[in-house]
Amino acid sequence: MKKLLSGLAASVMLVATSAAMAQNTAPLKLGAVLDMSGLFADITGPGSETAAKMAVEDFGGEVLGRKVQIVVADHLNKSDLAANFTREMFDNQGVEAIVDVAGSATALAAAEMARTRGKIIMFNGPGAVRLTNEACGPYIVHYTYDTYALASVTGLATVKRGLNSWFFLTADYAFGQELERDTSNVVTKAGGKVVGNVKHPINTSDFSSFLLQAQSTKASVIGLANAGGDTINAIKQAAEFGLTQSGQKLSPLLAFISDIDSVGLETAQGLLLAEAFYWDLNDETRAFAKRFMERTKRAPTSAQAGVYSSVTTYLNAVKKAGTTDSAAVMKVMKDTPINDMFAKNGRIREDGRMVHDMYLFEVKKPSESKARWDDYKLLATVSGDDAFQPLSASRCPLIKK
C-alpha cells in the first residue's frame, strides 16, 4: 500500500511539474484592441499592430523562455465590442496585457474589464484624462498623451501669441468634451476667453453649418476638439470656406501626422498642434521611422510610436520581474525610468500617467517641405511636469491626499 501511495504521489508530482513546464513555455500573449478600418485606423490600426510586432522582434521574440505573440481585435469604435474583446482576451485567450484601444469611450469600457480582472492595460490611442482620474486603476497606464497635455501645450501657446478668443467645434463624446473643457480652462487662466461652442456627432461628413456658426463669432481661434476623420474633414471644409483667410486661426487640438498628410500642406500650413512624438525629431526617431516606413509606407504616428515603446517597457519589466504577475510587473514599470526613441526619462506615476516631454509644432508651408511626411517645425519642447496634470490635482482614488 505504501508503495502504491508513493507511486501515486510521484505521478501527481510529475503531472503537476509537467503542467507547470507547459504553462511556463506557452506563448506570452499581448492584446492589441484597435480601430482597424474606421475613424482612427490611420492613427492606430494596422500601424499599431506593426509597431507592436516590431517591439517584440527587437526584444528578441521571447521573454522568460516564452515566445511573445500579438493578438489583435478590431473594436469598430463600439464600446461594447471593446469590452467584450478585452474580457475574451483576458478570460479565454490567455492574454497577459493589452495595448492601444483607440477611442476614449472604447478605452473606458476596456479599462473596466482590465480593472476587474487585475490585468495590465496600456493606452496609446485615447486621450480621456478620466483614465488616470476617476477611471484609474492599479494596472492601468495612460502612455502617449491626454486632453490635459494637449490643452496645456496648444491653449497656452496660442494665447501667448495674442490669439485670446476661442470658439470650439467639439465631437460629442467623452474625448471631445474633455478636450474642450481642459483647453477652455487653460485659455481662461491665461487671460483669454471662450466665446462659444457647437457639438457635432462622431463621423460627421458635413461641417458647413458648424463652421458658419464658428465664423460668425469672429473668434480669433476655432479649436477643433475632435479627432481622426472628423478633424480631417473639418480642416478641409474650413479651407473651402476661406475661414482662415478672414483672419481666424484654426487649431486642431488633436492632430496626428497622418491627418496632416491626408489634408495636405497647402491646406494645413500654419496650423499649430501638440504632439507626443515626431518621426524627424532626432537620430533615434528617424531610425525607428525608417524601419516602420519600410513596412507600412507611412510615417509612424505618436500613438503608434507609443505602442512600440509601451510593449518594450512591458517586456523589459516582465524580464526584470521574472514573472507575468501584474503587481510585480507594474511595480517594475513604475520604478524604472523609460528611455527609448519615444521618451527620455519618462516615468509612470502612481495614477498610471506616463509623464514625458510634449512638443508644440507648426505645420510647414509646401515650400518648406523637402519630402512627404516632412510636415512639422518644432516651436517648443514642454516638459512632462508642465504638460500633464499635476499629481496634486488628480482625482484618482489610488492617490492619497
XYZ file of N, CA and C in Angstrom, residues 50-231:
546
model
N 1.678 46.758 -36.428
C 3.061 46.679 -36.910
C 4.043 47.113 -35.832
N 3.740 48.224 -35.153
C 4.629 48.736 -34.106
C 4.786 47.728 -32.973
N 3.689 47.096 -32.573
C 3.746 46.096 -31.504
C 4.612 44.908 -31.912
N 4.447 44.458 -33.142
C 5.237 43.318 -33.626
C 6.714 43.684 -33.775
N 7.000 44.934 -34.182
C 8.391 45.387 -34.249
C 9.031 45.366 -32.870
N 8.280 45.816 -31.859
C 8.811 45.829 -30.493
C 9.151 44.415 -30.030
N 8.269 43.477 -30.333
C 8.505 42.079 -29.956
C 9.746 41.538 -30.663
N 9.855 41.807 -31.956
C 11.014 41.335 -32.727
C 12.309 41.937 -32.193
N 12.294 43.254 -31.925
C 13.500 43.922 -31.431
C 13.898 43.415 -30.047
N 12.919 42.939 -29.287
C 13.197 42.403 -27.954
C 13.799 41.000 -28.032
N 13.671 40.379 -29.192
C 14.205 39.029 -29.364
C 13.143 37.970 -29.568
N 11.875 38.398 -29.512
C 10.782 37.474 -29.804
C 10.305 36.627 -28.648
N 11.021 36.662 -27.522
C 10.595 35.861 -26.377
C 11.067 36.488 -25.080
N 10.418 36.089 -23.988
C 10.797 36.540 -22.655
C 10.492 35.416 -21.670
N 11.372 35.203 -20.723
C 11.250 34.118 -19.739
C 11.064 32.766 -20.423
N 11.719 32.609 -21.573
C 11.634 31.353 -22.300
C 10.327 31.135 -23.038
N 9.500 32.179 -23.116
C 8.198 32.073 -23.787
C 8.178 32.971 -25.018
N 7.743 32.438 -26.128
C 7.584 33.253 -27.323
C 6.462 34.260 -27.096
N 6.641 35.470 -27.623
C 5.647 36.525 -27.439
C 4.791 36.640 -28.694
N 3.476 36.631 -28.508
C 2.532 36.760 -29.612
C 1.669 38.004 -29.431
N 1.324 38.654 -30.533
C 0.398 39.782 -30.519
C -0.957 39.300 -31.029
N -1.982 39.479 -30.207
C -3.352 39.094 -30.567
C -4.136 40.369 -30.858
N -4.729 40.465 -32.042
C -5.371 41.706 -32.490
C -6.884 41.545 -32.581
N -7.610 42.596 -32.175
C -9.060 42.647 -32.347
C -9.457 44.036 -32.833
N -10.470 44.111 -33.677
C -10.988 45.368 -34.220
C -12.278 45.717 -33.484
N -12.247 46.785 -32.668
C -13.424 47.123 -31.858
C -14.476 47.937 -32.609
N -14.174 48.342 -33.845
C -15.143 49.055 -34.694
C -15.686 50.319 -34.036
N -14.911 50.879 -33.085
C -15.320 52.080 -32.353
C -16.615 51.889 -31.570
N -16.836 50.667 -31.108
C -18.022 50.372 -30.308
C -17.582 49.931 -28.919
N -18.111 50.614 -27.908
C -17.689 50.357 -26.531
C -17.984 48.929 -26.095
N -19.149 48.404 -26.501
C -19.490 47.050 -26.075
C -18.546 46.023 -26.680
N -18.131 46.263 -27.933
C -17.174 45.352 -28.560
C -15.812 45.435 -27.878
N -15.384 46.664 -27.542
C -14.098 46.830 -26.853
C -14.106 46.084 -25.525
N -15.214 46.203 -24.787
C -15.331 45.498 -23.509
C -15.333 43.986 -23.719
N -16.082 43.536 -24.723
C -16.173 42.093 -24.981
C -14.831 41.502 -25.407
N -14.118 42.217 -26.295
C -12.816 41.719 -26.744
C -11.824 41.671 -25.582
N -11.854 42.712 -24.746
C -10.949 42.753 -23.597
C -11.235 41.591 -22.649
N -12.514 41.388 -22.363
C -12.900 40.272 -21.484
C -12.501 38.931 -22.095
N -12.778 38.740 -23.380
C -12.449 37.490 -24.063
C -10.946 37.232 -24.055
N -10.159 38.279 -24.320
C -8.704 38.111 -24.338
C -8.174 37.681 -22.976
N -8.656 38.347 -21.926
C -8.162 38.038 -20.588
C -8.708 36.706 -20.054
N -9.989 36.454 -20.296
C -10.636 35.282 -19.693
C -10.378 33.981 -20.449
N -10.329 34.055 -21.774
C -10.313 32.824 -22.570
C -9.108 32.642 -23.483
N -8.396 33.738 -23.788
C -7.280 33.615 -24.725
C -5.915 33.656 -24.054
N -5.890 33.842 -22.741
C -4.624 33.837 -22.021
C -3.773 35.066 -22.242
N -4.392 36.183 -22.628
C -3.653 37.430 -22.837
C -3.251 38.016 -21.485
N -2.000 38.455 -21.370
C -1.482 38.985 -20.105
C -1.630 40.498 -19.990
N -1.570 41.209 -21.117
C -1.672 42.671 -21.105
C -2.203 43.128 -22.453
N -2.795 44.329 -22.465
C -3.382 44.890 -23.687
C -2.830 46.287 -23.916
N -2.642 46.646 -25.205
C -2.173 47.981 -25.568
C -3.145 48.653 -26.534
N -3.007 49.969 -26.615
C -3.670 50.869 -27.561
C -5.112 51.207 -27.209
N -6.101 50.524 -27.758
C -7.534 50.784 -27.552
C -7.888 52.214 -27.956
N -7.769 52.521 -29.237
C -8.083 53.856 -29.740
C -9.530 54.224 -29.449
N -9.751 55.501 -29.092
C -11.084 55.998 -28.800
C -11.340 56.011 -27.309
N -11.797 57.155 -26.787
C -11.940 57.286 -25.338
C -13.078 56.450 -24.768
N -14.227 56.424 -25.443
C -15.356 55.642 -24.931
C -15.011 54.156 -24.907
N -14.359 53.682 -25.966
C -13.955 52.272 -26.014
C -12.883 51.981 -24.968
N -11.983 52.940 -24.759
C -10.921 52.756 -23.768
C -11.486 52.657 -22.356
N -12.453 53.500 -22.038
C -13.053 53.464 -20.707
C -13.759 52.130 -20.459
N -14.388 51.592 -21.500
C -15.040 50.285 -21.372
C -14.007 49.181 -21.169
N -12.917 49.246 -21.931
C -11.852 48.246 -21.800
C -11.161 48.351 -20.443
N -10.993 49.582 -19.952
C -10.334 49.793 -18.662
C -11.083 49.087 -17.540
N -12.407 49.137 -17.590
C -13.209 48.487 -16.551
C -13.002 46.976 -16.565
N -12.930 46.393 -17.757
C -12.686 44.948 -17.863
C -11.315 44.578 -17.287
N -10.299 45.391 -17.610
C -8.946 45.124 -17.109
C -8.886 45.288 -15.593
N -9.571 46.312 -15.085
C -9.540 46.587 -13.647
C -10.134 45.422 -12.853
N -11.265 44.917 -13.293
C -11.928 43.844 -12.542
C -11.173 42.523 -12.624
N -10.270 42.408 -13.600
C -9.508 41.170 -13.764
C -8.075 41.284 -13.265
N -7.698 42.462 -12.784
C -6.349 42.640 -12.268
C -5.282 42.482 -13.326
N -5.587 42.938 -14.551
C -4.661 42.805 -15.667
C -4.157 44.177 -16.124
N -2.963 44.178 -16.716
C -2.340 45.419 -17.183
C -2.913 45.826 -18.534
N -3.244 47.121 -18.652
C -3.686 47.684 -19.925
C -2.989 49.026 -20.112
N -2.415 49.241 -21.288
C -1.626 50.446 -21.574
C -2.251 51.167 -22.762
N -2.756 52.383 -22.516
C -3.493 53.123 -23.532
C -2.573 54.057 -24.321
N -2.665 53.977 -25.639
C -1.871 54.833 -26.523
C -2.729 55.692 -27.443
N -3.858 55.172 -27.876
C -4.709 55.892 -28.820
C -5.664 56.890 -28.203
N -6.271 56.597 -27.042
C -7.270 57.505 -26.475
C -6.649 58.669 -25.716
N -7.474 59.716 -25.485
C -6.952 60.896 -24.799
C -7.661 61.260 -23.511
N -8.712 60.544 -23.131
C -9.518 60.928 -21.973
C -8.712 60.912 -20.677
N -8.692 62.055 -19.977
C -7.954 62.128 -18.706
C -8.616 61.302 -17.614
N -9.847 60.896 -17.829
C -10.515 60.050 -16.841
C -9.766 58.735 -16.606
N -8.979 58.330 -17.596
C -8.255 57.062 -17.477
C -7.234 57.083 -16.350
N -6.769 58.275 -15.969
C -5.861 58.378 -14.822
C -6.484 59.221 -13.708
N -7.784 59.420 -13.790
C -8.516 60.114 -12.733
C -9.606 59.183 -12.196
N -10.871 59.471 -12.470
C -11.949 58.653 -11.913
C -11.876 57.187 -12.336
N -11.374 56.926 -13.536
C -11.332 55.549 -14.063
C -9.970 54.887 -13.895
N -9.135 55.425 -13.019
C -7.789 54.870 -12.850
C -7.848 53.501 -12.173
N -6.753 52.799 -12.216
C -6.656 51.502 -11.558
C -5.199 51.152 -11.349
N -4.908 50.194 -10.494
C -3.509 49.869 -10.173
C -2.707 49.345 -11.358
N -3.401 48.836 -12.391
C -2.692 48.260 -13.543
C -3.057 48.967 -14.853
N -3.582 50.188 -14.733
C -3.944 50.991 -15.905
C -2.862 52.037 -16.145
N -2.350 52.096 -17.375
C -1.328 53.077 -17.751
C -1.826 53.879 -18.950
N -1.775 55.203 -18.822
C -2.098 56.084 -19.954
C -0.763 56.595 -20.484
N -0.385 56.134 -21.647
C 1.019 56.198 -22.058
C 1.392 57.391 -22.936
N 0.600 57.706 -23.956
C 1.091 58.593 -25.018
C 0.747 60.064 -24.817
N -0.517 60.375 -24.617
C -0.954 61.773 -24.483
C -2.287 61.773 -23.761
N -2.789 62.946 -23.401
C -4.167 63.071 -22.938
C -4.655 64.492 -23.194
N -5.935 64.711 -22.933
C -6.530 66.012 -23.256
C -5.905 67.140 -22.443
N -5.497 66.851 -21.217
C -4.888 67.895 -20.383
C -3.591 68.390 -21.014
N -2.751 67.471 -21.467
C -1.469 67.852 -22.072
C -1.673 68.604 -23.380
N -2.601 68.143 -24.207
C -2.873 68.836 -25.467
C -3.341 70.256 -25.203
N -4.227 70.403 -24.217
C -4.741 71.725 -23.870
C -3.642 72.628 -23.324
N -2.811 72.074 -22.456
C -1.731 72.863 -21.852
C -0.783 73.411 -22.907
N -0.381 72.540 -23.830
C 0.622 72.919 -24.825
C 0.038 73.860 -25.872
N -1.132 73.522 -26.422
C -1.707 74.308 -27.513
C -2.419 75.555 -27.015
N -3.259 75.405 -25.995
C -4.041 76.535 -25.499
C -3.179 77.674 -25.007
N -2.181 77.354 -24.199
C -1.308 78.386 -23.645
C -0.498 79.075 -24.736
N -0.013 78.313 -25.703
C 0.814 78.878 -26.775
C 0.040 79.883 -27.618
N -1.213 79.573 -27.923
C -1.993 80.482 -28.768
C -2.323 81.784 -28.044
N -2.679 81.686 -26.766
C -2.986 82.901 -26.007
C -1.746 83.781 -25.890
N -0.589 83.156 -25.675
C 0.662 83.919 -25.599
C 0.965 84.645 -26.904
N 0.463 84.109 -28.012
C 0.669 84.735 -29.322
C -0.393 85.794 -29.620
N -1.237 86.086 -28.640
C -2.247 87.122 -28.823
C -3.566 86.627 -29.376
N -3.697 85.322 -29.571
C -4.950 84.743 -30.073
C -5.781 84.338 -28.862
N -6.543 85.293 -28.327
C -7.117 85.086 -26.998
C -8.626 84.881 -26.944
N -9.320 84.799 -28.082
C -10.744 84.457 -28.047
C -10.963 83.157 -28.817
N -11.650 82.225 -28.175
C -11.783 80.863 -28.698
C -13.244 80.467 -28.913
N -13.468 79.715 -29.993
C -14.743 79.041 -30.236
C -14.419 77.568 -30.485
N -15.197 76.668 -29.898
C -14.891 75.242 -30.011
C -15.891 74.514 -30.902
N -15.343 73.725 -31.797
C -16.117 72.774 -32.588
C -15.769 71.400 -32.025
N -16.726 70.802 -31.314
C -16.422 69.680 -30.422
C -17.166 68.402 -30.800
N -16.435 67.304 -30.867
C -17.053 65.989 -31.069
C -17.825 65.613 -29.810
N -19.057 65.168 -29.993
C -19.950 64.940 -28.862
C -19.760 63.543 -28.257
N -18.600 63.337 -27.647
C -18.332 62.116 -26.880
C -17.258 62.444 -25.856
N -16.889 61.467 -25.034
C -16.052 61.732 -23.858
C -14.789 62.512 -24.189
N -14.062 62.076 -25.212
C -12.798 62.725 -25.544
C -13.001 64.184 -25.930
N -13.939 64.457 -26.837
C -14.159 65.821 -27.299
C -14.569 66.748 -26.175
N -15.452 66.277 -25.323
C -15.929 67.094 -24.213
C -14.806 67.412 -23.234
N -13.963 66.426 -22.948
C -12.842 66.662 -22.037
C -11.821 67.605 -22.655
N -11.586 67.458 -23.949
C -10.605 68.310 -24.618
C -11.070 69.757 -24.620
N -12.351 69.979 -24.883
C -12.891 71.346 -24.827
C -12.786 71.915 -23.416
N -13.177 71.122 -22.427
C -13.135 71.586 -21.040
C -11.721 71.949 -20.611
N -10.766 71.061 -20.884
C -9.390 71.301 -20.454
C -8.778 72.506 -21.161
N -9.049 72.639 -22.464
C -8.497 73.778 -23.205
C -9.144 75.074 -22.749
N -10.450 75.048 -22.500
C -11.148 76.237 -22.001
C -10.526 76.714 -20.696
N -10.226 75.773 -19.804
C -9.619 76.133 -18.520
C -8.256 76.790 -18.713
N -7.446 76.230 -19.622
C -6.119 76.788 -19.889
C -6.236 78.186 -20.485
N -7.130 78.339 -21.458
C -7.298 79.625 -22.144
C -7.743 80.712 -21.172
N -8.738 80.423 -20.344
C -9.253 81.436 -19.425
C -8.236 81.786 -18.336
N -7.513 80.778 -17.842
C -6.485 81.048 -16.829
C -5.351 81.891 -17.390
N -5.115 81.762 -18.700
C -4.040 82.527 -19.345
C -4.490 83.930 -19.739
N -5.763 84.251 -19.491
C -6.261 85.589 -19.805
C -7.108 85.666 -21.053
N -7.340 84.539 -21.702
C -8.194 84.518 -22.883
C -9.650 84.303 -22.503
N -10.515 84.192 -23.513
C -11.935 83.966 -23.244
C -12.516 82.996 -24.273
N -13.539 82.289 -23.845
C -14.252 81.360 -24.726
C -15.575 82.010 -25.104
N -15.805 82.183 -26.408
C -16.995 82.907 -26.872
C -18.132 81.980 -27.285
N -17.883 80.671 -27.294
C -18.962 79.753 -27.636
C -18.465 78.393 -28.071
N -19.417 77.517 -28.358
C -19.069 76.182 -28.844
C -20.243 75.588 -29.602
N -19.973 74.537 -30.346
C -21.011 73.756 -31.006
C -20.544 72.307 -31.030
N -21.460 71.395 -30.772
C -21.108 69.973 -30.738
C -21.586 69.276 -32.011
N -20.774 68.324 -32.484
C -21.141 67.558 -33.672
C -21.032 66.066 -33.381
N -21.814 65.240 -34.058
C -21.723 63.788 -33.857
C -20.395 63.256 -34.389
N -19.952 62.141 -33.843
C -18.753 61.490 -34.355
C -19.018 61.013 -35.785
N -17.988 61.037 -36.615
C -18.085 60.643 -38.029
C -18.991 61.576 -38.829
N -18.855 62.886 -38.594
C -19.622 63.879 -39.351
C -18.968 64.113 -40.711
N -19.772 64.132 -41.758
C -19.232 64.356 -43.108
C -19.402 65.797 -43.561
N -20.427 66.487 -43.047
C -20.711 67.862 -43.476
C -20.608 68.804 -42.278
N -19.559 69.624 -42.270
C -19.325 70.564 -41.174
C -19.777 71.985 -41.508
N -20.443 72.179 -42.630
C -20.722 73.534 -43.116
C -21.484 74.384 -42.102
N -22.556 73.845 -41.518
C -23.346 74.646 -40.576
C -22.546 74.972 -39.318
N -21.730 74.021 -38.868
C -20.908 74.249 -37.676
C -19.840 75.313 -37.942
N -19.229 75.252 -39.115
C -18.175 76.211 -39.459
C -18.739 77.611 -39.667
N -19.925 77.704 -40.246
C -20.564 79.015 -40.417
C -20.861 79.645 -39.062
N -21.297 78.827 -38.117
C -21.553 79.324 -36.769
C -20.261 79.806 -36.124
N -19.190 79.041 -36.299
C -17.893 79.434 -35.743
C -17.394 80.724 -36.379
N -17.550 80.827 -37.683
C -17.080 82.002 -38.417
C -17.804 83.263 -37.971
N -19.096 83.128 -37.685
C -19.907 84.296 -37.322
C -19.509 84.901 -35.981
N -18.842 84.121 -35.126
C -18.442 84.633 -33.809
C -17.234 85.554 -33.882
N -16.496 85.466 -35.010
C -15.255 86.235 -35.185
C -14.210 85.915 -34.107
N -14.299 84.727 -33.528
C -13.287 84.286 -32.559
C -11.934 84.221 -33.244
N -10.883 84.571 -32.520
C -9.549 84.549 -33.132
C -9.065 83.126 -33.375
N -9.556 82.166 -32.567
C -9.170 80.761 -32.747
C -10.420 79.883 -32.758
N -10.476 79.000 -33.730
C -11.510 77.970 -33.744
C -10.824 76.658 -33.378
N -11.096 76.180 -32.181
C -10.467 74.959 -31.697
C -11.260 73.734 -32.112
N -10.590 72.796 -32.735
C -11.225 71.548 -33.159
C -11.002 70.488 -32.085
N -12.014 70.286 -31.262
C -11.919 69.289 -30.196
C -12.492 67.968 -30.705
N -11.802 67.412 -31.689
C -12.233 66.139 -32.281
C -10.997 65.374 -32.729
N -11.174 64.350 -33.534
C -10.018 63.524 -33.904
C -10.277 62.783 -35.200
N -9.178 62.265 -35.769
C -9.267 61.380 -36.922
C -9.951 61.995 -38.122
N -10.894 61.247 -38.701
C -11.604 61.697 -39.887
C -12.385 62.971 -39.665
N -12.888 63.186 -38.446
C -13.612 64.424 -38.154
C -12.688 65.634 -38.248
N -11.479 65.507 -37.720
C -10.508 66.599 -37.811
C -10.150 66.881 -39.262
